[in-house]
CSV table of C-alpha atoms in Angstrom, one decimal:
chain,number,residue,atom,x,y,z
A,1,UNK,CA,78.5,3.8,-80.4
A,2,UNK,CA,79.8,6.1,-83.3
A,3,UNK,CA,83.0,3.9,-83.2
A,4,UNK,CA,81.1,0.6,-83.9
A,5,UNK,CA,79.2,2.2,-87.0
A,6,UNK,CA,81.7,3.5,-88.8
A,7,UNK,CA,83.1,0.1,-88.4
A,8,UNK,CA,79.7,-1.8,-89.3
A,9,UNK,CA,79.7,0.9,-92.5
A,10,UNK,CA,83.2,-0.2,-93.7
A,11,UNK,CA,82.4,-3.8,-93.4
A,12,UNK,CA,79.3,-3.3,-95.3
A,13,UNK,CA,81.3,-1.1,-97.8
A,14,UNK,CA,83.6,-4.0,-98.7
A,15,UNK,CA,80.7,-5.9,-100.3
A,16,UNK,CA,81.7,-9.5,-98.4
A,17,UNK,CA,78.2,-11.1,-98.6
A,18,UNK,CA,79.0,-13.9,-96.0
A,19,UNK,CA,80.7,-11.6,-93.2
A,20,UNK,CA,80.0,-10.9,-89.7
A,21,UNK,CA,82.5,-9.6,-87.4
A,22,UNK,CA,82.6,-9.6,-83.6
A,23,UNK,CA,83.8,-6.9,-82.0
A,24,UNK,CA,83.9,-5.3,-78.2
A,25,UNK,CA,84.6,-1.6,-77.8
A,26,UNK,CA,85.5,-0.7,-74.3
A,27,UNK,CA,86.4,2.4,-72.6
A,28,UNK,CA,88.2,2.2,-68.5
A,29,UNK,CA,88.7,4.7,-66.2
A,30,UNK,CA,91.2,3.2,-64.1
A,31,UNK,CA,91.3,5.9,-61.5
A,32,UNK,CA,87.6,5.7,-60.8
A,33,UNK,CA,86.5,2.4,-62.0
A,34,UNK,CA,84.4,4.0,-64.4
A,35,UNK,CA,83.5,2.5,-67.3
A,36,UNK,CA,81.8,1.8,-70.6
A,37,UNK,CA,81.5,-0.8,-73.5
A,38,UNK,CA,79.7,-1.7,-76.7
A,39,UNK,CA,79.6,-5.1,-78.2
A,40,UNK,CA,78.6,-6.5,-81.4
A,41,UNK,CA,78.0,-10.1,-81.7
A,42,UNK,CA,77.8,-13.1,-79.6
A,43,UNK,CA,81.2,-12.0,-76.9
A,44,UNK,CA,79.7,-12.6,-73.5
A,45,UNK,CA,81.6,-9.9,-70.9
A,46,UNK,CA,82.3,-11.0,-67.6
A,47,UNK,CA,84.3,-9.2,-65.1
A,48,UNK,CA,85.8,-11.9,-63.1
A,49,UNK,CA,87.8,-11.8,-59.5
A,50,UNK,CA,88.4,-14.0,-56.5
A,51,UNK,CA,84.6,-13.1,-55.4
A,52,UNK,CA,83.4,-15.2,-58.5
A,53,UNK,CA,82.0,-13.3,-61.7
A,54,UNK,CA,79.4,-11.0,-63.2
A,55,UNK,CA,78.5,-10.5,-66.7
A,56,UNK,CA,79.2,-7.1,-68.0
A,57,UNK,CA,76.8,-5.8,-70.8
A,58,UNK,CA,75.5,-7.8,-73.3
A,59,UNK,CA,75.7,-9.4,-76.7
A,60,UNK,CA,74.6,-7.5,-79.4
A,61,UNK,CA,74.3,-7.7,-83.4
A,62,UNK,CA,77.0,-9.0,-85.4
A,63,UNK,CA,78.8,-6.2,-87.3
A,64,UNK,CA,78.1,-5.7,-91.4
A,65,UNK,CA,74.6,-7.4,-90.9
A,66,UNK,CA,72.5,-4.2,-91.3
A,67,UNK,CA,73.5,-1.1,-92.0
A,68,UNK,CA,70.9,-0.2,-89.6
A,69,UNK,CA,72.1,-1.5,-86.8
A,70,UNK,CA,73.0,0.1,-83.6
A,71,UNK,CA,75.5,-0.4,-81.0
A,72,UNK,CA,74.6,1.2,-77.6
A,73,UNK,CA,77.2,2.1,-75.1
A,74,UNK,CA,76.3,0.4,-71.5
A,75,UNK,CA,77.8,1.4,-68.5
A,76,UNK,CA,79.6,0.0,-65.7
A,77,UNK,CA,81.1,0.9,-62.5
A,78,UNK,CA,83.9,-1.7,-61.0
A,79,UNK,CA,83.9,-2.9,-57.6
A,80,UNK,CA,86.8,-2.6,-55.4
A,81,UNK,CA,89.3,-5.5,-56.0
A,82,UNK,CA,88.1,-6.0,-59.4
């Protein structure tokens, strides 16, 4: 996502040779259920109810690795009761 790189840029910017950040950028539709996320490092998503769990996405590259990097937006749709 375009969030998550300017993000990975400023880290990188601030010349911290020994950082990595982790970082989830979510966006929730609550009236649909509708969703979508990005993550950068090693946060596992899980969307958890009384049916048990499912992950959500998955982990990514740590922020201000590589100025590279990208951070694609998956999508997700919640169930009902979730």
């Amino acid at each position: 996502s375009y969030a998550m790189q300017v993000i990975n840029d400023y880290l990188l910017a601030g010349g911290e040779d020994d950082c990595a950040a982790h970082a989830t950028l979510l966006h929730l539709d609550t009236r649909s259920g509708r969703g979508s996320l990005s993550n950068a490092g090693d946060n596992q998503l899980f969307i958890v109810s009384d049916r048990g769990f499912r992950p959500l996405g998955s982990s990514g590259k740590a922020l201000a690795i590589h100025p590279a990097s990208t951070f694609p937006m998956a999508k997700f749709v919640l169930q009902p009761g979730e």
